[in-house]
Structures are given as structure tokens and as C-alpha cells.
Amino acid sequence: MLTKRNISTVKLEKMSDILKSIAHPIRLEIIELLEEYGTLGVTEIQQKLTIEQSLLSHHLTKMKDKGILSSVREGKNLFYSISLTHIEGIFDCMGKCDID
Amino acid sequence: MLTKRNISTVKLEKMSDILKSIAHPIRLEIIELLEEYGTLGVTEIQQKLTIEQSLLSHHLTKMKDKGILSSVREGKNLFYSISLTHIEGIFDCMGKCDID
DNA sequence: TGAATATATCGTCATACGTTCATACAATTG
DNA sequence: CAATTGTATGAACGTATGACGATATATTCA
């Protein structure tokens, strides 16, 4: 009996929406990369993850749609970065749980 | 360029597995309740959430299978509690992001 | 304008998930 | 042991998700 949070239904839905959007190894890795580098081009991410171009694009687009990432075009290139600030905190949160 | 985490593939998979298991409004609410009360019987949870018995049971079972919850029987009743310690930290984590 | 590069989108398939209903199992009580 | 209460399980259904390949769009450069 620690805390009384009383989180609203709407907020619980938004939370689960965000969690769903990042609950995937590739997406977590993208977030990890963007935390480290701040901003990365699609091609750079692709090289670091060695996954198919269209698959990466899907993951990026979905996270962008959910407001987790944002992108800026510079010429031919699109640069992605984290727009939902502090979402990287998920790594600390998970780290505190005794995973594995 | 804040942190270099270098989280292993295995760990990313485990993390996403856990996130998937909680990324649902009902499940988040169950976790919230169990954080507040420590332990609750199935019937008590059901009354608080006003959802169908079998639906609740499914959610509880799945989170138990993933090691997020655990249960103890006392007579006819089953009491659930959080077994993945610090998972409630997810609420603080989400709270820090500017959701809504 | 045509070719090259960078990225998104579409169609399809397989698989997973959430919900409901019906039923089964467990423990207790009469 | 029959009835009752508490909880889980399994089948069935609709829907969402992830992966892949092919194609489309955007930008630049020759």
C-alpha cells in the first residue's frame, strides 16, 4: 500500500498506447540509438541495425505517428530524433526491475 | 548524445516482452491497484474494475505467466500481487513524459 | 528531363492479441 | 456427496501487428 495514483482511464489508454508503440526490440533499439546520438538519418540507423529498409521505415513511421519520434528533412535525407522527451527513462525503469 | 547503454539483444527482447505484457489499460490498472493495496483477491479486483470474470482471469494469467504477477491461494480465493518488483516505476516513467 | 539515391507506401501473408461464451476445476459448506 | 462460490481454461471470432517484396514518391544532380 504505497501510493494512491488514481490515474484516469484516458491516461491509462494513452500510456498503454505509448507502451504498445515501443514494445518491440527493434523500436527499443532505435530509441536507444537516438538517445545516444540525438539525431540520426534513416540510412545511418539502417546500417547500425542491419534490417530491411521498408521494415525500418515502418517502425519509424509508426513511432512518429504516435508522437514518440519526429523527423526533419535535409535534402534527400530524413533525420529522426526523439520527440517524446524522457521516454528513454524506460530503460532505467526496466533496469530497476530484475530482468533476467 | 547522453548515454551509451549498449543493451544486449536478449535484454531488449525481454524488455519488449514485459512492455507488451503490460501495454493494455486493464493491465495497467491492475498493476496500479496492486501497487496501492499490495495484495488483492480476484473478486476484489473484479469489483474495482467491473469487468467480466473470465476477461480478468485471462489478463491475470498472462501477466502471471510473464512473471509480472504472482498468486497465492487461500481457500477458495486467489490473491494476486506484483512479483516483478519496481514495475510500478512505469507510472513515474510515463508521468515524466508529457503525456496529454 | 532522366538517372540515381533516399525513404515511404501498398498488398499480402502469417501470427498474435483481446474479447466473449461455455465449460471445467477447486475449495467449502450443508 | 451435492450444491455453491471462486477462478481458470479452451474454442471461436474479429481485429491488429509484424515481416516481406514490390512499387511509388521525393530530392538532387548530371
CSV table of N, CA, C and O in Angstrom, one decimal, chain A residues 7-19, chain B residues 24-30 32 91:
chain,number,residue,atom,x,y,z
A,7,ILE,N,-5.0,7.1,-11.6
A,7,ILE,CA,-4.8,7.5,-13.0
A,7,ILE,C,-6.1,7.4,-13.8
A,7,ILE,O,-6.8,6.4,-13.7
A,8,SER,N,-6.4,8.4,-14.5
A,8,SER,CA,-7.7,8.4,-15.3
A,8,SER,C,-7.7,7.3,-16.4
A,8,SER,O,-6.6,7.0,-16.9
A,9,THR,N,-8.8,6.9,-16.8
A,9,THR,CA,-9.0,5.9,-17.9
A,9,THR,C,-8.3,6.4,-19.1
A,9,THR,O,-7.6,5.7,-19.8
A,10,VAL,N,-8.5,7.7,-19.4
A,10,VAL,CA,-8.0,8.3,-20.6
A,10,VAL,C,-6.4,8.2,-20.6
A,10,VAL,O,-5.8,7.8,-21.6
A,11,LYS,N,-5.9,8.5,-19.5
A,11,LYS,CA,-4.4,8.5,-19.3
A,11,LYS,C,-3.9,7.1,-19.4
A,11,LYS,O,-2.9,6.8,-20.0
A,12,LEU,N,-4.6,6.2,-18.8
A,12,LEU,CA,-4.2,4.8,-18.9
A,12,LEU,C,-4.2,4.3,-20.4
A,12,LEU,O,-3.3,3.6,-20.8
A,13,GLU,N,-5.1,4.8,-21.1
A,13,GLU,CA,-5.2,4.4,-22.5
A,13,GLU,C,-4.0,5.0,-23.3
A,13,GLU,O,-3.4,4.4,-24.1
A,14,LYS,N,-3.7,6.3,-23.0
A,14,LYS,CA,-2.6,6.9,-23.6
A,14,LYS,C,-1.3,6.2,-23.3
A,14,LYS,O,-0.4,6.0,-24.1
A,15,MET,N,-1.2,5.9,-22.0
A,15,MET,CA,0.0,5.2,-21.6
A,15,MET,C,0.2,3.9,-22.3
A,15,MET,O,1.3,3.5,-22.8
A,16,SER,N,-0.9,3.1,-22.4
A,16,SER,CA,-0.8,1.8,-23.0
A,16,SER,C,-0.5,1.9,-24.5
A,16,SER,O,0.2,1.1,-25.1
A,17,ASP,N,-1.0,3.0,-25.0
A,17,ASP,CA,-0.8,3.3,-26.5
A,17,ASP,C,0.7,3.5,-26.7
A,17,ASP,O,1.3,3.0,-27.7
A,18,ILE,N,1.3,4.3,-25.8
A,18,ILE,CA,2.7,4.5,-26.0
A,18,ILE,C,3.6,3.3,-25.7
A,18,ILE,O,4.5,3.0,-26.5
A,19,LEU,N,3.2,2.6,-24.7
A,19,LEU,CA,3.9,1.3,-24.4
A,19,LEU,C,3.8,0.3,-25.6
A,19,LEU,O,4.8,-0.3,-25.9
B,24,HIS,N,-1.6,-2.4,-21.9
B,24,HIS,CA,-3.1,-2.5,-22.0
B,24,HIS,C,-3.7,-1.8,-20.8
B,24,HIS,O,-3.3,-2.0,-19.7
B,25,PRO,N,-4.7,-1.0,-21.1
B,25,PRO,CA,-5.3,-0.2,-20.0
B,25,PRO,C,-5.7,-1.1,-18.8
B,25,PRO,O,-5.4,-0.7,-17.6
B,26,ILE,N,-6.4,-2.2,-19.0
B,26,ILE,CA,-6.8,-3.0,-17.9
B,26,ILE,C,-5.6,-3.5,-17.1
B,26,ILE,O,-5.6,-3.5,-15.9
B,27,ARG,N,-4.6,-4.0,-17.8
B,27,ARG,CA,-3.4,-4.5,-17.1
B,27,ARG,C,-2.7,-3.4,-16.3
B,27,ARG,O,-2.2,-3.6,-15.2
B,28,LEU,N,-2.6,-2.2,-16.9
B,28,LEU,CA,-2.0,-1.1,-16.1
B,28,LEU,C,-2.8,-0.8,-14.9
B,28,LEU,O,-2.3,-0.6,-13.8
B,29,GLU,N,-4.1,-0.9,-15.0
B,29,GLU,CA,-5.0,-0.6,-13.9
B,29,GLU,C,-4.8,-1.7,-12.8
B,29,GLU,O,-4.8,-1.4,-11.6
B,30,ILE,N,-4.7,-2.9,-13.2
B,30,ILE,CA,-4.4,-4.0,-12.3
B,30,ILE,C,-3.1,-3.7,-11.5
B,30,ILE,O,-3.1,-3.8,-10.3
B,32,GLU,N,-1.7,-0.9,-11.1
B,32,GLU,CA,-1.9,0.3,-10.2
B,32,GLU,C,-2.6,-0.2,-8.9
B,32,GLU,O,-2.2,0.2,-7.8
B,91,PHE,N,4.8,3.9,-14.1
B,91,PHE,CA,3.9,5.1,-13.9
B,91,PHE,C,4.7,6.4,-13.8
B,91,PHE,O,4.3,7.4,-14.4
